mmCIF file of C-alpha atoms and ligand atoms in Angstrom:
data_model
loop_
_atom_site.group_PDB
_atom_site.id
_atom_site.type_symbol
_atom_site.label_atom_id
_atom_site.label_comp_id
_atom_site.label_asym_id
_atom_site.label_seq_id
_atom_site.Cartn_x
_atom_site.Cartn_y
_atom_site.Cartn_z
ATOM 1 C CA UNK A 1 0.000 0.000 0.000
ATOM 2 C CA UNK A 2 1.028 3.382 -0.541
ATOM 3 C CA UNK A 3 -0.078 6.516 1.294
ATOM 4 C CA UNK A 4 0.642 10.274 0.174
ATOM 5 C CA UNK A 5 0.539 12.876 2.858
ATOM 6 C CA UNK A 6 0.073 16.224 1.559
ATOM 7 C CA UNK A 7 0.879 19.332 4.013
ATOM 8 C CA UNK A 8 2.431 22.757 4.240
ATOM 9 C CA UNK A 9 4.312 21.415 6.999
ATOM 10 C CA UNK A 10 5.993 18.330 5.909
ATOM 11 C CA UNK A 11 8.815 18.337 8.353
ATOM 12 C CA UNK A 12 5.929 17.492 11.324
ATOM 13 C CA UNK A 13 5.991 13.707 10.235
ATOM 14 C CA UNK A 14 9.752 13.372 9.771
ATOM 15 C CA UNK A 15 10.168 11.801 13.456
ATOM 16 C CA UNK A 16 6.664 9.501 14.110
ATOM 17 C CA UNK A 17 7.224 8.005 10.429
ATOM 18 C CA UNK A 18 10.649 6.809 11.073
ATOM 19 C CA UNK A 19 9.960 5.189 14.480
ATOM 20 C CA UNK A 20 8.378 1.705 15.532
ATOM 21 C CA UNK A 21 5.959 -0.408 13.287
ATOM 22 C CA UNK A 22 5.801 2.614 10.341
ATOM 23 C CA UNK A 23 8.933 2.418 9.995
ATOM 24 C CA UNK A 24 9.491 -1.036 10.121
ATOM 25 C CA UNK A 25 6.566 -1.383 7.675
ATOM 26 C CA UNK A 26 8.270 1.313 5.461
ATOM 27 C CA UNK A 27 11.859 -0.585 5.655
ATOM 28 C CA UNK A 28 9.792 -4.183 4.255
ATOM 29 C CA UNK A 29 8.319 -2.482 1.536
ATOM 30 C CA UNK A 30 4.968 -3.067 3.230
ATOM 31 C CA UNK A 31 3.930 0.519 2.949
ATOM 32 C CA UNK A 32 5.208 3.450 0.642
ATOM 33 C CA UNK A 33 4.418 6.474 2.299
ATOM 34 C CA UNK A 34 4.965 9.892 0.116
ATOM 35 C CA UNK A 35 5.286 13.237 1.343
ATOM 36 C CA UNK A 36 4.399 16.562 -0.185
ATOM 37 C CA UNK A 37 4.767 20.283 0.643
ATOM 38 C CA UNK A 38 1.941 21.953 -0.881
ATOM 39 C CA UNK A 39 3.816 25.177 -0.832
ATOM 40 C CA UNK A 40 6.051 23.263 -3.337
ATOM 41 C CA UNK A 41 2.675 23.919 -6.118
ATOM 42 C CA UNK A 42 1.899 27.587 -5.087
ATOM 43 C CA UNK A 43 2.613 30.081 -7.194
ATOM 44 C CA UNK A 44 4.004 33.701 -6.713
ATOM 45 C CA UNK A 45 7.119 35.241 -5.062
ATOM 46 C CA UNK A 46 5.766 34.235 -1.864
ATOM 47 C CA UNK A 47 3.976 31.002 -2.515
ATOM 48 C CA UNK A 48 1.011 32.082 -0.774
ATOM 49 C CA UNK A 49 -1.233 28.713 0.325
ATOM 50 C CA UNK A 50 -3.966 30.726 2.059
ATOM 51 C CA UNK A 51 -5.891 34.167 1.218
ATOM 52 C CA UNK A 52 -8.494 36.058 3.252
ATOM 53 C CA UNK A 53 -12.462 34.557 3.542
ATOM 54 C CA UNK A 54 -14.859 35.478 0.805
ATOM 55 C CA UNK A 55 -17.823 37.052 2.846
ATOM 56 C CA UNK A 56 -15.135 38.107 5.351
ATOM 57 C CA UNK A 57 -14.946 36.677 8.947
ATOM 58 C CA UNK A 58 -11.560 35.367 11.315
ATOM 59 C CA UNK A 59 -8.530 33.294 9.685
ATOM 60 C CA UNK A 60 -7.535 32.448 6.475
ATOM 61 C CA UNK A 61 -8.376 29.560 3.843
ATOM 62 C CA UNK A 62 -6.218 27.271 2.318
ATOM 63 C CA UNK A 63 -6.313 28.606 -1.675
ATOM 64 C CA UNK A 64 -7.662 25.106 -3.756
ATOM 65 C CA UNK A 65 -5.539 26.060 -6.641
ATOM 66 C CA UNK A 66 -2.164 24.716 -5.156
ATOM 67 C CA UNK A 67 -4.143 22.131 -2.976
ATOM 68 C CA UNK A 68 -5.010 20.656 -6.805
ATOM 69 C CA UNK A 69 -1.332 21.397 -8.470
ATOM 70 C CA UNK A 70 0.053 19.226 -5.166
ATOM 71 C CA UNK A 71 -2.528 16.439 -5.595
ATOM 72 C CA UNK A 72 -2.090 16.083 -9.898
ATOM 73 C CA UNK A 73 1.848 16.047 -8.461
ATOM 74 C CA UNK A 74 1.083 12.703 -6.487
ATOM 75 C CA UNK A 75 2.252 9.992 -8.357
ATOM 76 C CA UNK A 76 -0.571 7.328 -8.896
ATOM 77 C CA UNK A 77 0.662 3.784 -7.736
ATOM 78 C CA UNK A 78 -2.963 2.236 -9.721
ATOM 79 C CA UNK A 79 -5.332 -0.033 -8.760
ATOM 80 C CA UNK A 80 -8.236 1.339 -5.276
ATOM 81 C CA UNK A 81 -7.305 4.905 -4.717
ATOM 82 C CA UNK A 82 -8.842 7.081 -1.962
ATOM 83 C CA UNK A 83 -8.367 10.908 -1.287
ATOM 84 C CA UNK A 84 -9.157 11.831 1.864
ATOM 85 C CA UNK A 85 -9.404 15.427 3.856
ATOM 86 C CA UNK A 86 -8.851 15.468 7.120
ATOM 87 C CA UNK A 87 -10.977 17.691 8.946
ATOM 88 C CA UNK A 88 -13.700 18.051 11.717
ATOM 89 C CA UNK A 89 -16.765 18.157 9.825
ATOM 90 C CA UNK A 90 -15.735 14.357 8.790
ATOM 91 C CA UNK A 91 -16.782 11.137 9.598
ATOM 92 C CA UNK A 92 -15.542 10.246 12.602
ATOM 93 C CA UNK A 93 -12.758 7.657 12.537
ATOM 94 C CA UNK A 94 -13.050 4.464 14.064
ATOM 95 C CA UNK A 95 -11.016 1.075 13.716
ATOM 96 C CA UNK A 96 -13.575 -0.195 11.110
ATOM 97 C CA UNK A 97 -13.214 2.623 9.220
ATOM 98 C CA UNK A 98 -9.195 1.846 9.405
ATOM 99 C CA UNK A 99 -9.852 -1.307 8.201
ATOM 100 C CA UNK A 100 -11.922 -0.473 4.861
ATOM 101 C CA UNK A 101 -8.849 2.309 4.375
ATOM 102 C CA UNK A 102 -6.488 -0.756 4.427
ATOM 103 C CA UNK A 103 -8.108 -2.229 1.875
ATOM 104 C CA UNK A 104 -7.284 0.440 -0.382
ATOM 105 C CA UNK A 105 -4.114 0.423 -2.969
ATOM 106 C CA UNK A 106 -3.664 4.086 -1.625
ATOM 107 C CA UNK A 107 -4.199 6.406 0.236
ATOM 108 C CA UNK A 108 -3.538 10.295 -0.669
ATOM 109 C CA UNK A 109 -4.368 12.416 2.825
ATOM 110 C CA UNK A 110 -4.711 15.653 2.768
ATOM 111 C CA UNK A 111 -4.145 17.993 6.041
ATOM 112 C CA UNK A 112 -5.718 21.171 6.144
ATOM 113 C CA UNK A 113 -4.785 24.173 8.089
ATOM 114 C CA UNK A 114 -6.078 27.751 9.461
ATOM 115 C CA UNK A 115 -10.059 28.218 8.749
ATOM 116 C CA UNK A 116 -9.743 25.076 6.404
ATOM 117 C CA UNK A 117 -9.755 24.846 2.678
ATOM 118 C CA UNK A 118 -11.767 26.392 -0.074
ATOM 119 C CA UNK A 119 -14.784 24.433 -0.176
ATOM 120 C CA UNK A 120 -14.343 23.865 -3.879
ATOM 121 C CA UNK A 121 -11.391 21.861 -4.215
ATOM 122 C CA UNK A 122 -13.228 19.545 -1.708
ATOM 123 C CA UNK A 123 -16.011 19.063 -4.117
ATOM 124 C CA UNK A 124 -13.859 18.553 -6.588
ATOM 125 C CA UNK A 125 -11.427 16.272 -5.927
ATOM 126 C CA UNK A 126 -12.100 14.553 -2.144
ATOM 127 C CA UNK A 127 -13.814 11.108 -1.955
ATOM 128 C CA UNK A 128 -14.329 11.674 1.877
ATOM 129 C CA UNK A 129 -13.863 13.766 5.183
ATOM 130 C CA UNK A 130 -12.286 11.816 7.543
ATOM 131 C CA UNK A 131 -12.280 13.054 11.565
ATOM 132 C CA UNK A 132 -10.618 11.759 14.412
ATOM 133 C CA UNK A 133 -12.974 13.247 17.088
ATOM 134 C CA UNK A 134 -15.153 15.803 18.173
ATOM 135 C CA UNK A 135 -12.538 18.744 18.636
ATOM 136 C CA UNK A 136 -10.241 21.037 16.860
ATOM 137 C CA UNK A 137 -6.691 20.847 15.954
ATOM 138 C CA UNK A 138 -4.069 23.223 14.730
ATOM 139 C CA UNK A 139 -3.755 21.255 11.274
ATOM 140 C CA UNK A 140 -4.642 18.221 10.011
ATOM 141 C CA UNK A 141 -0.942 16.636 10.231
ATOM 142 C CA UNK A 142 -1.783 14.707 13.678
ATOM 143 C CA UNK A 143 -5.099 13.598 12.343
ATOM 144 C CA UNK A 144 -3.140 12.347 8.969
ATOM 145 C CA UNK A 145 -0.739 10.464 11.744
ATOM 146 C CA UNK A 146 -3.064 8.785 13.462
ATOM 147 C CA UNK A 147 -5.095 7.497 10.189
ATOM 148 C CA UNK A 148 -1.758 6.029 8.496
ATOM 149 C CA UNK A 149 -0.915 4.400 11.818
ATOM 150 C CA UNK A 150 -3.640 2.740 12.527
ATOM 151 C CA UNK A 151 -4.055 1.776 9.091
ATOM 152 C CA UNK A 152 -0.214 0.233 8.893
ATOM 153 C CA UNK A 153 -0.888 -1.904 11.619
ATOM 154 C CA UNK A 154 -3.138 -3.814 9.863
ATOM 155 C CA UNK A 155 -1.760 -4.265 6.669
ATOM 156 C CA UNK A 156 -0.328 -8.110 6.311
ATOM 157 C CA UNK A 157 3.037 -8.471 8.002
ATOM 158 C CA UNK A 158 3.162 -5.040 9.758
ATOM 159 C CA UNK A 159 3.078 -6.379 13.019
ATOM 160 C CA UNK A 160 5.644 -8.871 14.783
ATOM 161 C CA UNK A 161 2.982 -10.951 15.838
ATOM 162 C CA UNK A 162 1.001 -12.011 13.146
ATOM 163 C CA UNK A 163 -2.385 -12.072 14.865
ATOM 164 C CA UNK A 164 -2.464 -9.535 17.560
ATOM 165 C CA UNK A 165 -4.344 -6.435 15.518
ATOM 166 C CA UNK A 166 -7.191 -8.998 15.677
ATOM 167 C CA UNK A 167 -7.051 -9.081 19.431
ATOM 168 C CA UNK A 168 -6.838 -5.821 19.806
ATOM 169 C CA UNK A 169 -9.854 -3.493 20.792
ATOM 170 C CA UNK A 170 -12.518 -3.302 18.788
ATOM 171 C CA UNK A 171 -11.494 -5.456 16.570
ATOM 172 C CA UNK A 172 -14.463 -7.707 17.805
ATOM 173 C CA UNK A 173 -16.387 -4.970 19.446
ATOM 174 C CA UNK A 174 -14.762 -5.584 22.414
ATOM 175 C CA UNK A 175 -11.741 -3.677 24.439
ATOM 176 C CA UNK A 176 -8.858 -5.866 24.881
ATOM 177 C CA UNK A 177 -8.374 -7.670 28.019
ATOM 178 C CA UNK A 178 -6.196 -6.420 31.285
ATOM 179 C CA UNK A 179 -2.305 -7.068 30.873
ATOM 180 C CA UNK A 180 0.349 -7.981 33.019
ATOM 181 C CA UNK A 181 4.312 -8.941 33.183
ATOM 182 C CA UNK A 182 7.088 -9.487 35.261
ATOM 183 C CA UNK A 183 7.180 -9.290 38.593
ATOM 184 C CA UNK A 184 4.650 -11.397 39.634
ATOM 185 C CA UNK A 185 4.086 -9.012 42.457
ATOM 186 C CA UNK A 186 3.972 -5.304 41.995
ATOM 187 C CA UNK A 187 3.077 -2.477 44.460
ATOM 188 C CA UNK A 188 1.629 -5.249 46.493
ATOM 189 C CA UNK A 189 -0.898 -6.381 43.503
ATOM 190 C CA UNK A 190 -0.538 -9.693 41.961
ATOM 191 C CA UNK A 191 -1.114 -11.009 38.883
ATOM 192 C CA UNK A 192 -4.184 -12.999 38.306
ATOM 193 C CA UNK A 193 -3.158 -16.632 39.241
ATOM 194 C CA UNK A 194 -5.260 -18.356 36.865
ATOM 195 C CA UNK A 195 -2.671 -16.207 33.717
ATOM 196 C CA UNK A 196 0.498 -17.666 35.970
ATOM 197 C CA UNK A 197 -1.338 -21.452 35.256
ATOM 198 C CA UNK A 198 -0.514 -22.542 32.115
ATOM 199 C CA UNK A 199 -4.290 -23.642 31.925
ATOM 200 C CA UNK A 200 -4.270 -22.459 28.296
ATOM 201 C CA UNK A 201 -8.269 -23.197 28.304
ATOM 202 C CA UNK A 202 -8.631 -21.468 31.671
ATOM 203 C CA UNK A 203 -6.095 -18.317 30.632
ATOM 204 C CA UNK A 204 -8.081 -17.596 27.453
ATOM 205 C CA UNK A 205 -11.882 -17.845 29.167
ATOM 206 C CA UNK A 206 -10.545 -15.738 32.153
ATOM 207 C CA UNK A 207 -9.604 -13.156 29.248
ATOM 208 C CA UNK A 208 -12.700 -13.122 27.209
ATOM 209 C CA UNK A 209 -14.666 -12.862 30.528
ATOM 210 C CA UNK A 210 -12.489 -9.694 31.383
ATOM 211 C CA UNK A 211 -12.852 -8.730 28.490
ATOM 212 C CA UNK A 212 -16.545 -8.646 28.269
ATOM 213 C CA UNK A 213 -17.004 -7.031 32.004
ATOM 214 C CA UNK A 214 -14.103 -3.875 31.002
ATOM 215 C CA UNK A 215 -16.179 -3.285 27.922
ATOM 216 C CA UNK A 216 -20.045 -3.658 29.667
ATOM 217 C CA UNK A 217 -17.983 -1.056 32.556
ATOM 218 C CA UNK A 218 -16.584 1.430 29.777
ATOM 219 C CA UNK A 219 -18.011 0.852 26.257
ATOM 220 C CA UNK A 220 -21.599 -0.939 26.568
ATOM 221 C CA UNK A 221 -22.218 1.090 23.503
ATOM 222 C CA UNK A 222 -19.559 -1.197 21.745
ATOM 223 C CA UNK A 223 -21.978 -4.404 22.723
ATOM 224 C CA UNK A 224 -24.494 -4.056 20.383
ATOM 225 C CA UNK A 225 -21.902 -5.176 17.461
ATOM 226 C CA UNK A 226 -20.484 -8.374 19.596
ATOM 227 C CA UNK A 227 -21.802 -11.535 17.853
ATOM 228 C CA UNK A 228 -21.250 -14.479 20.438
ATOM 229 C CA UNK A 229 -20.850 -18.195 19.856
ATOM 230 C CA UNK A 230 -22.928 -21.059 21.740
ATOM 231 C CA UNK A 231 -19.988 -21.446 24.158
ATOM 232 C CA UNK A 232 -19.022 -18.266 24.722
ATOM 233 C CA UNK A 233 -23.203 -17.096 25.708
ATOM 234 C CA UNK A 234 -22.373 -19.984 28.178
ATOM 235 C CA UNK A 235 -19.487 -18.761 29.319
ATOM 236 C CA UNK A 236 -20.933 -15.533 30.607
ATOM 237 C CA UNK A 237 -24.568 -17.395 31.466
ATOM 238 C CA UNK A 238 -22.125 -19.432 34.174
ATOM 239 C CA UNK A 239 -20.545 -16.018 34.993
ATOM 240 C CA UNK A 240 -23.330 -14.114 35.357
ATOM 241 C CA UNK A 241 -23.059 -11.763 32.539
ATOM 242 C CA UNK A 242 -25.056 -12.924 29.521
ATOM 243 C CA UNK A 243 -28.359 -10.724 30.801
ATOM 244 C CA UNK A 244 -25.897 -7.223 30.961
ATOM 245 C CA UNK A 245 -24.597 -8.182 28.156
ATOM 246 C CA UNK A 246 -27.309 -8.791 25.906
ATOM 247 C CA UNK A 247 -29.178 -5.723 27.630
ATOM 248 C CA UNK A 248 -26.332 -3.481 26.757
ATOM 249 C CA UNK A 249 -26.403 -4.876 23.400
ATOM 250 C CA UNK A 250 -30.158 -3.731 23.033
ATOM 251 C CA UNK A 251 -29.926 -0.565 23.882
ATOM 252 C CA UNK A 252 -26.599 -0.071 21.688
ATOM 253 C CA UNK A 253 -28.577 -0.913 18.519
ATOM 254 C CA UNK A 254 -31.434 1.364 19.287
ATOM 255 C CA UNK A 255 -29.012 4.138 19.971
ATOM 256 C CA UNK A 256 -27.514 3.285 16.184
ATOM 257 C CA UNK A 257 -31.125 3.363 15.069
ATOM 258 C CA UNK A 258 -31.997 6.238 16.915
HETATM 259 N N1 SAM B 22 -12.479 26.063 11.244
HETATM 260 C C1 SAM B 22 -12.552 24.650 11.177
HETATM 261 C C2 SAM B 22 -13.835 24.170 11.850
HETATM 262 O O1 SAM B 22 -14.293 24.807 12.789
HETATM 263 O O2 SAM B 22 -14.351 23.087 11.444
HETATM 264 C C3 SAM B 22 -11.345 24.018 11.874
HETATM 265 C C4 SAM B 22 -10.064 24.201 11.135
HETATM 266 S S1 SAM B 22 -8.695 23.486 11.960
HETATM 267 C C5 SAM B 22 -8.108 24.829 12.927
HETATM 268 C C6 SAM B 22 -7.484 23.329 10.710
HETATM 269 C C7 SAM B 22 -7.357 21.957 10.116
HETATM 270 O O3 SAM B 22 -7.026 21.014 11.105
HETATM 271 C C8 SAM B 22 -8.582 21.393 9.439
HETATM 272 O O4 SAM B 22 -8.736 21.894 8.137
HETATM 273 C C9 SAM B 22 -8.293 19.906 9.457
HETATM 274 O O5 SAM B 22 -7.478 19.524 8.366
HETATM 275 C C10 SAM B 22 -7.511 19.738 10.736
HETATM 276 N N2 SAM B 22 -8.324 19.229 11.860
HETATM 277 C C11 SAM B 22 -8.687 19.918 12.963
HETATM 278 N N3 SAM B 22 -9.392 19.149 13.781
HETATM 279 C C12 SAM B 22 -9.501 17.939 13.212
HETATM 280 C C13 SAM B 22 -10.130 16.711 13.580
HETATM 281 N N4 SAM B 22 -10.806 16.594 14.706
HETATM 282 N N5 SAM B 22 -10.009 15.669 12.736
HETATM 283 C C14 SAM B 22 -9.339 15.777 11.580
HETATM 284 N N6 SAM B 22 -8.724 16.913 11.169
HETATM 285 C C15 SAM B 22 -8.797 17.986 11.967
#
């Protein structure tokens, strides 16, 4: 896969692309990622990117014409492309919405900054508005960050251990067990005996059931996506959990409805 990020502050992703799984990712050719300075496509002595608000009003606007001279720039790699504008007034982000971006050929995200950009160029040339919550930032270069990380660490091989993105929360809507290492015994807390075992049976029911509770405590909204199997509904039945959980799931689904 290949993602372009396009910015007028391209130096921002220098340090958090070359660390950890991106960069592993990037140095096994699992990922391409392509970065352009939009100020690169303005024109003028001063390669202005911005210009006062028609209708007037605070801030500036990112101008569409270099916003569409960077994009034609980006070299197309074929096959399922997406461009995507980061911005508040998206969709708000979520790990299935990382997932459908991972099944893309590429990605080409573009970070706004000040007021936002001219309206136009959005109309023109974005497939979708892409959030990552319910407040503002400075630019859209964190918001780009967090997209093409979470996206990397699904794509095939991107992670040392081959299954763990589909343990990880929300991957089943669910949020990922409690987790513990050496010492056994820390600030006077121990570690659950049954994970100290080797009851591989036990260990892995004692996690689902932890599981389950964390996510009825934090996200019960989450529930109303969890299919369960036969064993697992009697897991919880013996547990005592099956009635929260399938309550919780309920009322998740009419909130979705609602
Ligand atoms: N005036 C805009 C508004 O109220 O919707 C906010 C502009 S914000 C200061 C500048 C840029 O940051 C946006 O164009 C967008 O690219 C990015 N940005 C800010 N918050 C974001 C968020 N929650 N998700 C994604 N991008 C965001």
């Amino acid at each position: 896969m290949r993602i372009d990020l396009l910015s007028i502050f391209p130096d921002f992703f220098t340090t958090p692309l070359n660390e950890g799984i991106i960069r592993r990712a990037r140095q096994a050719q699992i990922i391409d990622i392509g970065i352009h300075n939009i100020r690169d496509h303005a024109e003028g002595r001063h390669q202005m990117t911005d210009d006062r608000p028609y209708g007037g009003g605070e801030g500036m606007v990112m101008k569409a014409e270099p916003l569409t001279a960077c994009l034609r720039a980006v070299p197309s790699c074929g096959g399922k492309r997406r461009v995507i504008l980061l911005s508040p007034r998206g969709v708000p982000f979520s790990q299935e919405q990382a997932l459908r971006y991972a099944g893309h050929d590429q990605l080409i995200l573009i970070c706004g900054r000040y007021e936002g950009v001219d309206e136009r160029f959005s109309e023109r040339f974005v497939d979708e508005e892409c959030s990552i919550g319910d407040y503002v930032l400075s630019g859209g270069e964190l918001a780009a960050l967090v997209v093409t990380d979470a996206v990397c660490r699904l794509l095939p091989g991107a992670l040392g251990c081959a299954d763990s993105a589909e343990r990880d929360s929300f991957s089943r809507s669910l949020l990922k067990h409690n987790q513990y290492t050496r010492p056994p015994v820390f600030a006077d807390l121990e570690v659950p005996a049954v994970l100290l075992s080797g009851d591989h049976a036990a260990v892995a029911r004692h996690r689902f059931v932890e599981s389950v509770r964390l996510t009825l405590a934090r996200r019960p909204d989450l529930l109303a996506g969890l299919n369960l199997s036969r064993e697992e509904r009697k897991t919880l039945k013996e547990e005592g959990l099956l009635a929260q959980v399938e309550y919780a799931a309920m009322a998740g689904q009419m909130g979705r409805q609602a």
